[in-house]
mmCIF file of C-alpha atoms in Angstrom:
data_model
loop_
_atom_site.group_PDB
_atom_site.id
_atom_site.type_symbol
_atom_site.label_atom_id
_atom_site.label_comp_id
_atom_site.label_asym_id
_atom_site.label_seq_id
_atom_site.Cartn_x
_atom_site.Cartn_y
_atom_site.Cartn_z
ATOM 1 C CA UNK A 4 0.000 0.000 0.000
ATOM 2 C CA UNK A 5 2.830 2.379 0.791
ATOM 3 C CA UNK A 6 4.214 2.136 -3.095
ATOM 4 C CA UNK A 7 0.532 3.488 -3.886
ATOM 5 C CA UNK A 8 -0.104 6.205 -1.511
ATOM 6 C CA UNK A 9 3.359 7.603 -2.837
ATOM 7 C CA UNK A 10 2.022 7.829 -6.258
ATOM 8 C CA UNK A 11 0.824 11.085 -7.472
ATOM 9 C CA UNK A 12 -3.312 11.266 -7.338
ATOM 10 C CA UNK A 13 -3.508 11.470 -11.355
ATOM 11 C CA UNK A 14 -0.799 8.116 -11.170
ATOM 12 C CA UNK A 15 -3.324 6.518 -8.463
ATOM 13 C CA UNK A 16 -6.462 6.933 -10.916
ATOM 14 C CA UNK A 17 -4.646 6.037 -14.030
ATOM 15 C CA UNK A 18 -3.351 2.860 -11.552
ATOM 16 C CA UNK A 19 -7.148 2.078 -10.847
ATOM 17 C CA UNK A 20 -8.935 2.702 -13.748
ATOM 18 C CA UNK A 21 -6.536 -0.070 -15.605
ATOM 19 C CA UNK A 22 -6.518 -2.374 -12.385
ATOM 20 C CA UNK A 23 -10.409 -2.209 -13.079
ATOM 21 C CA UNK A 24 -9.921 -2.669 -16.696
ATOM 22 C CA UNK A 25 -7.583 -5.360 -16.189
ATOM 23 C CA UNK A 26 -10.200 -6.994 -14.053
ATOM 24 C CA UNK A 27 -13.076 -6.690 -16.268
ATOM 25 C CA UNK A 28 -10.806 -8.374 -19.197
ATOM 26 C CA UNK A 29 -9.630 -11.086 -16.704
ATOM 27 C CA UNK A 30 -13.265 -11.842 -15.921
ATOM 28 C CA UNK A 31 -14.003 -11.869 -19.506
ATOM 29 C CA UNK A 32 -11.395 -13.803 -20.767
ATOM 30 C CA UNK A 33 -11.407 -16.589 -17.942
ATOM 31 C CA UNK A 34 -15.088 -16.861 -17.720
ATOM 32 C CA UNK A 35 -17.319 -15.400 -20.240
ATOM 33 C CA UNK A 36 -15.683 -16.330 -23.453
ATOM 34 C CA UNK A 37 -15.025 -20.261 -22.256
ATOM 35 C CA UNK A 38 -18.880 -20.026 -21.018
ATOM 36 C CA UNK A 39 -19.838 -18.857 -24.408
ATOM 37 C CA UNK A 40 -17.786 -21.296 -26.300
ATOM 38 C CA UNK A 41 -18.891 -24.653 -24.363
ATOM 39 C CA UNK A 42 -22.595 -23.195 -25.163
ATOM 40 C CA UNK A 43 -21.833 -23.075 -28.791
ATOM 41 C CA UNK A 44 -20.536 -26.757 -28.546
ATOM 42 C CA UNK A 45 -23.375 -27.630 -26.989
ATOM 43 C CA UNK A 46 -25.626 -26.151 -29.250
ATOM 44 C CA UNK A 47 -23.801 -27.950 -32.458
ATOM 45 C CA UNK A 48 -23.691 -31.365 -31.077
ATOM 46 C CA UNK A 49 -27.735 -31.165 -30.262
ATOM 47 C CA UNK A 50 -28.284 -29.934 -33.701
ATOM 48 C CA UNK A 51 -26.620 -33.584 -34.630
ATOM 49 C CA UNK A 52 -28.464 -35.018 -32.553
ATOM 50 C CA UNK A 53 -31.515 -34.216 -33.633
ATOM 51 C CA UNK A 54 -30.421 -34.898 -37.326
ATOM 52 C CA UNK A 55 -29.594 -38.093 -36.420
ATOM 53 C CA UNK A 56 -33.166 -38.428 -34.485
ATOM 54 C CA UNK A 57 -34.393 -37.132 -37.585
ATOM 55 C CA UNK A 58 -32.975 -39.191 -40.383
ATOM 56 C CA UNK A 59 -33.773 -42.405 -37.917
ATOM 57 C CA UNK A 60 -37.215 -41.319 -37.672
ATOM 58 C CA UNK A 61 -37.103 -41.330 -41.991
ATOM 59 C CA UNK A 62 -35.925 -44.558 -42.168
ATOM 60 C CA UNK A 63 -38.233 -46.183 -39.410
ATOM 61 C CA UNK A 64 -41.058 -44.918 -41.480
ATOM 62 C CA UNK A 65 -39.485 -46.120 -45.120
ATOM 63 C CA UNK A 66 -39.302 -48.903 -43.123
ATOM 64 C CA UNK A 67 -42.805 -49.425 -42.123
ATOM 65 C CA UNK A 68 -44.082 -48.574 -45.661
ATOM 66 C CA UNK A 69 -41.649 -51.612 -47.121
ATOM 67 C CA UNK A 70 -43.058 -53.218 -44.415
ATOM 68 C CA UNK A 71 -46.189 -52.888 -45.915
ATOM 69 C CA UNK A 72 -45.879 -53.508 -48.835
ATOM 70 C CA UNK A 73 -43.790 -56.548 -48.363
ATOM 71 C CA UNK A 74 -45.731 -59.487 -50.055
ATOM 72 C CA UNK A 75 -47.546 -61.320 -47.496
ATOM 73 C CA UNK A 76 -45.948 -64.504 -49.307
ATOM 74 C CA UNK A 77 -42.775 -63.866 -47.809
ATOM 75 C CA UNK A 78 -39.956 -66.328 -48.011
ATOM 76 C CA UNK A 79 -39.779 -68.956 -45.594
ATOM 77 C CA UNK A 80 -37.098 -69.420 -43.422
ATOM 78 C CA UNK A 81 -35.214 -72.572 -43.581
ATOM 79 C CA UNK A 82 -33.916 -73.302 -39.991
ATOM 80 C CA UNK A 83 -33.996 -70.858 -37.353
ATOM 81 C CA UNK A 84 -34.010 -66.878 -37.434
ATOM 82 C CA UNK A 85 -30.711 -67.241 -35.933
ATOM 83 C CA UNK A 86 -29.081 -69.147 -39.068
ATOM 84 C CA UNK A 87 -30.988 -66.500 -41.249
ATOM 85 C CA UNK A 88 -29.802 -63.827 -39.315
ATOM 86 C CA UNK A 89 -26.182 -65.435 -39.768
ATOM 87 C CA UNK A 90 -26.386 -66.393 -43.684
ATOM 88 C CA UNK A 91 -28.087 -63.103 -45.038
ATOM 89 C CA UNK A 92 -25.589 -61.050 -43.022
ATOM 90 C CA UNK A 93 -23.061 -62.486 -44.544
ATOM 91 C CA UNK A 94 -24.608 -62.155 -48.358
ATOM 92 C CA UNK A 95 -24.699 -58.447 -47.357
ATOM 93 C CA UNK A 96 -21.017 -57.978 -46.048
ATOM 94 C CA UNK A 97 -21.852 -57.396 -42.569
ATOM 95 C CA UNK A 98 -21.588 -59.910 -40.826
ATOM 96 C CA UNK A 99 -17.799 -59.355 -39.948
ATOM 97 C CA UNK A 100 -19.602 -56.018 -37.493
ATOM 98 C CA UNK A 101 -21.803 -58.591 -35.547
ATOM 99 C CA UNK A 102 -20.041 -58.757 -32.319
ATOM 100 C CA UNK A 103 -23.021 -60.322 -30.257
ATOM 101 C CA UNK A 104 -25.713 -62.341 -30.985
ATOM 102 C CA UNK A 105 -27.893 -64.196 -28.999
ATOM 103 C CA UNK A 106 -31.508 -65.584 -29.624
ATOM 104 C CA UNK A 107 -34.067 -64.733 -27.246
ATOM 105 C CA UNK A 108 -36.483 -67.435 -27.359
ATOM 106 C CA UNK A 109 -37.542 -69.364 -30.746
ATOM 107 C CA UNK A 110 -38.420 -66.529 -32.335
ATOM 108 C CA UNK A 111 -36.474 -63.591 -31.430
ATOM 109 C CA UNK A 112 -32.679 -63.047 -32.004
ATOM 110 C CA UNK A 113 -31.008 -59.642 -30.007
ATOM 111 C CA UNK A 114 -27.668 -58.570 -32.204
ATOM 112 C CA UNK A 115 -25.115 -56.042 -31.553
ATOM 113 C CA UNK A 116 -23.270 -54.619 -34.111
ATOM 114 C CA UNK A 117 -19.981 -52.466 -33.773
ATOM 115 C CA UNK A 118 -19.280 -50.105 -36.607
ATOM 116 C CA UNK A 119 -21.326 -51.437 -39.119
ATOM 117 C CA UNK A 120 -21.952 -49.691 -42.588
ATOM 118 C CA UNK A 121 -24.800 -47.282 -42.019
ATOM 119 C CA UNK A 122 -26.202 -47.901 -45.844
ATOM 120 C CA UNK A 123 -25.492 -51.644 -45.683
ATOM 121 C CA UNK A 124 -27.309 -52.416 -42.629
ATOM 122 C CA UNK A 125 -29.953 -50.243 -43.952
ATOM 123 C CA UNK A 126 -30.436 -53.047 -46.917
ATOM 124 C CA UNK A 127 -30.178 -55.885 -44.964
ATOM 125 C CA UNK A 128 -32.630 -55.028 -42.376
ATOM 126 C CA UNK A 129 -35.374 -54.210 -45.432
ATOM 127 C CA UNK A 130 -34.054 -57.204 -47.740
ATOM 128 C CA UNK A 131 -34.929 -59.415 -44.367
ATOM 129 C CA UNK A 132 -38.100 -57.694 -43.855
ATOM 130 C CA UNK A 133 -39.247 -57.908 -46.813
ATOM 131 C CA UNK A 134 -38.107 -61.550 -47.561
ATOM 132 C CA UNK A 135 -38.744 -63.646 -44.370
ATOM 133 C CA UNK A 136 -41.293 -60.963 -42.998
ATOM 134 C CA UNK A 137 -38.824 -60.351 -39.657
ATOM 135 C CA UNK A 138 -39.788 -57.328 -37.860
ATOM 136 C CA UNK A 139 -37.562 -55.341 -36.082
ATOM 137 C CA UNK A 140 -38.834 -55.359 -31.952
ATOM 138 C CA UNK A 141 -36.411 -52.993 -30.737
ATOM 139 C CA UNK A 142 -33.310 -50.801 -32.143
ATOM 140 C CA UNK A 143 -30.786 -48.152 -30.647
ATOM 141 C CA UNK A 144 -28.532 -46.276 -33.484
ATOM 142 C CA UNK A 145 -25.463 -44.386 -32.854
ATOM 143 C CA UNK A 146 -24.165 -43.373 -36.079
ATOM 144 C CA UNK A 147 -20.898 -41.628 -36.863
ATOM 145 C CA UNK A 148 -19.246 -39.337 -39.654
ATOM 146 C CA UNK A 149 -17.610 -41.938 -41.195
ATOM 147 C CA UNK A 150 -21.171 -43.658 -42.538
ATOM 148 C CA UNK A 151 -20.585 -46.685 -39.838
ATOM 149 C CA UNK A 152 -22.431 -46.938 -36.986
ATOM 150 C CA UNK A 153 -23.073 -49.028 -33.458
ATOM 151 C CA UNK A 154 -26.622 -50.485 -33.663
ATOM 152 C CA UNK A 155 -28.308 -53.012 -31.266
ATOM 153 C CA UNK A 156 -31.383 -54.281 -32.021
ATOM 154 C CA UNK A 157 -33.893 -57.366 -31.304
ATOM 155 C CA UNK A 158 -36.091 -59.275 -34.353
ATOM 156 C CA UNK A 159 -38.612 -61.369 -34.163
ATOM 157 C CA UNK A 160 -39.867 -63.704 -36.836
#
Protein backbone atom coordinates (compact mmCIF):
# COMPACT_ATOMS: atom_id res chain seq x y z
CA UNK A 1 0.00 0.00 0.00
CA UNK A 2 2.83 2.38 0.79
CA UNK A 3 4.21 2.14 -3.10
CA UNK A 4 0.53 3.49 -3.89
CA UNK A 5 -0.10 6.21 -1.51
CA UNK A 6 3.36 7.60 -2.84
CA UNK A 7 2.02 7.83 -6.26
CA UNK A 8 0.82 11.09 -7.47
CA UNK A 9 -3.31 11.27 -7.34
CA UNK A 10 -3.51 11.47 -11.35
CA UNK A 11 -0.80 8.12 -11.17
CA UNK A 12 -3.32 6.52 -8.46
CA UNK A 13 -6.46 6.93 -10.92
CA UNK A 14 -4.65 6.04 -14.03
CA UNK A 15 -3.35 2.86 -11.55
CA UNK A 16 -7.15 2.08 -10.85
CA UNK A 17 -8.94 2.70 -13.75
CA UNK A 18 -6.54 -0.07 -15.60
CA UNK A 19 -6.52 -2.37 -12.38
CA UNK A 20 -10.41 -2.21 -13.08
CA UNK A 21 -9.92 -2.67 -16.70
CA UNK A 22 -7.58 -5.36 -16.19
CA UNK A 23 -10.20 -6.99 -14.05
CA UNK A 24 -13.08 -6.69 -16.27
CA UNK A 25 -10.81 -8.37 -19.20
CA UNK A 26 -9.63 -11.09 -16.70
CA UNK A 27 -13.26 -11.84 -15.92
CA UNK A 28 -14.00 -11.87 -19.51
CA UNK A 29 -11.39 -13.80 -20.77
CA UNK A 30 -11.41 -16.59 -17.94
CA UNK A 31 -15.09 -16.86 -17.72
CA UNK A 32 -17.32 -15.40 -20.24
CA UNK A 33 -15.68 -16.33 -23.45
CA UNK A 34 -15.03 -20.26 -22.26
CA UNK A 35 -18.88 -20.03 -21.02
CA UNK A 36 -19.84 -18.86 -24.41
CA UNK A 37 -17.79 -21.30 -26.30
CA UNK A 38 -18.89 -24.65 -24.36
CA UNK A 39 -22.60 -23.20 -25.16
CA UNK A 40 -21.83 -23.07 -28.79
CA UNK A 41 -20.54 -26.76 -28.55
CA UNK A 42 -23.38 -27.63 -26.99
CA UNK A 43 -25.63 -26.15 -29.25
CA UNK A 44 -23.80 -27.95 -32.46
CA UNK A 45 -23.69 -31.37 -31.08
CA UNK A 46 -27.74 -31.16 -30.26
CA UNK A 47 -28.28 -29.93 -33.70
CA UNK A 48 -26.62 -33.58 -34.63
CA UNK A 49 -28.46 -35.02 -32.55
CA UNK A 50 -31.51 -34.22 -33.63
CA UNK A 51 -30.42 -34.90 -37.33
CA UNK A 52 -29.59 -38.09 -36.42
CA UNK A 53 -33.17 -38.43 -34.49
CA UNK A 54 -34.39 -37.13 -37.58
CA UNK A 55 -32.97 -39.19 -40.38
CA UNK A 56 -33.77 -42.41 -37.92
CA UNK A 57 -37.22 -41.32 -37.67
CA UNK A 58 -37.10 -41.33 -41.99
CA UNK A 59 -35.93 -44.56 -42.17
CA UNK A 60 -38.23 -46.18 -39.41
CA UNK A 61 -41.06 -44.92 -41.48
CA UNK A 62 -39.48 -46.12 -45.12
CA UNK A 63 -39.30 -48.90 -43.12
CA UNK A 64 -42.80 -49.42 -42.12
CA UNK A 65 -44.08 -48.57 -45.66
CA UNK A 66 -41.65 -51.61 -47.12
CA UNK A 67 -43.06 -53.22 -44.42
CA UNK A 68 -46.19 -52.89 -45.92
CA UNK A 69 -45.88 -53.51 -48.84
CA UNK A 70 -43.79 -56.55 -48.36
CA UNK A 71 -45.73 -59.49 -50.06
CA UNK A 72 -47.55 -61.32 -47.50
CA UNK A 73 -45.95 -64.50 -49.31
CA UNK A 74 -42.78 -63.87 -47.81
CA UNK A 75 -39.96 -66.33 -48.01
CA UNK A 76 -39.78 -68.96 -45.59
CA UNK A 77 -37.10 -69.42 -43.42
CA UNK A 78 -35.21 -72.57 -43.58
CA UNK A 79 -33.92 -73.30 -39.99
CA UNK A 80 -34.00 -70.86 -37.35
CA UNK A 81 -34.01 -66.88 -37.43
CA UNK A 82 -30.71 -67.24 -35.93
CA UNK A 83 -29.08 -69.15 -39.07
CA UNK A 84 -30.99 -66.50 -41.25
CA UNK A 85 -29.80 -63.83 -39.32
CA UNK A 86 -26.18 -65.43 -39.77
CA UNK A 87 -26.39 -66.39 -43.68
CA UNK A 88 -28.09 -63.10 -45.04
CA UNK A 89 -25.59 -61.05 -43.02
CA UNK A 90 -23.06 -62.49 -44.54
CA UNK A 91 -24.61 -62.16 -48.36
CA UNK A 92 -24.70 -58.45 -47.36
CA UNK A 93 -21.02 -57.98 -46.05
CA UNK A 94 -21.85 -57.40 -42.57
CA UNK A 95 -21.59 -59.91 -40.83
CA UNK A 96 -17.80 -59.35 -39.95
CA UNK A 97 -19.60 -56.02 -37.49
CA UNK A 98 -21.80 -58.59 -35.55
CA UNK A 99 -20.04 -58.76 -32.32
CA UNK A 100 -23.02 -60.32 -30.26
CA UNK A 101 -25.71 -62.34 -30.98
CA UNK A 102 -27.89 -64.20 -29.00
CA UNK A 103 -31.51 -65.58 -29.62
CA UNK A 104 -34.07 -64.73 -27.25
CA UNK A 105 -36.48 -67.44 -27.36
CA UNK A 106 -37.54 -69.36 -30.75
CA UNK A 107 -38.42 -66.53 -32.34
CA UNK A 108 -36.47 -63.59 -31.43
CA UNK A 109 -32.68 -63.05 -32.00
CA UNK A 110 -31.01 -59.64 -30.01
CA UNK A 111 -27.67 -58.57 -32.20
CA UNK A 112 -25.11 -56.04 -31.55
CA UNK A 113 -23.27 -54.62 -34.11
CA UNK A 114 -19.98 -52.47 -33.77
CA UNK A 115 -19.28 -50.10 -36.61
CA UNK A 116 -21.33 -51.44 -39.12
CA UNK A 117 -21.95 -49.69 -42.59
CA UNK A 118 -24.80 -47.28 -42.02
CA UNK A 119 -26.20 -47.90 -45.84
CA UNK A 120 -25.49 -51.64 -45.68
CA UNK A 121 -27.31 -52.42 -42.63
CA UNK A 122 -29.95 -50.24 -43.95
CA UNK A 123 -30.44 -53.05 -46.92
CA UNK A 124 -30.18 -55.88 -44.96
CA UNK A 125 -32.63 -55.03 -42.38
CA UNK A 126 -35.37 -54.21 -45.43
CA UNK A 127 -34.05 -57.20 -47.74
CA UNK A 128 -34.93 -59.41 -44.37
CA UNK A 129 -38.10 -57.69 -43.86
CA UNK A 130 -39.25 -57.91 -46.81
CA UNK A 131 -38.11 -61.55 -47.56
CA UNK A 132 -38.74 -63.65 -44.37
CA UNK A 133 -41.29 -60.96 -43.00
CA UNK A 134 -38.82 -60.35 -39.66
CA UNK A 135 -39.79 -57.33 -37.86
CA UNK A 136 -37.56 -55.34 -36.08
CA UNK A 137 -38.83 -55.36 -31.95
CA UNK A 138 -36.41 -52.99 -30.74
CA UNK A 139 -33.31 -50.80 -32.14
CA UNK A 140 -30.79 -48.15 -30.65
CA UNK A 141 -28.53 -46.28 -33.48
CA UNK A 142 -25.46 -44.39 -32.85
CA UNK A 143 -24.16 -43.37 -36.08
CA UNK A 144 -20.90 -41.63 -36.86
CA UNK A 145 -19.25 -39.34 -39.65
CA UNK A 146 -17.61 -41.94 -41.20
CA UNK A 147 -21.17 -43.66 -42.54
CA UNK A 148 -20.59 -46.68 -39.84
CA UNK A 149 -22.43 -46.94 -36.99
CA UNK A 150 -23.07 -49.03 -33.46
CA UNK A 151 -26.62 -50.49 -33.66
CA UNK A 152 -28.31 -53.01 -31.27
CA UNK A 153 -31.38 -54.28 -32.02
CA UNK A 154 -33.89 -57.37 -31.30
CA UNK A 155 -36.09 -59.27 -34.35
CA UNK A 156 -38.61 -61.37 -34.16
CA UNK A 157 -39.87 -63.70 -36.84
Amino acid sequence: MSFYSKLSPRDQKALTWGGGLMLVFLLYAMVWEPLTDKNEQLRSKIKQHQDNHQQLNQIVSRYNELKKKASPAAKSMQGSLFAMVDKTSQQQSIKKAIKKMTPVGNSKVNIRFEAVEFNAFVKWLVGISKDYGISVERINAQRDEAGKADIQLVIRS
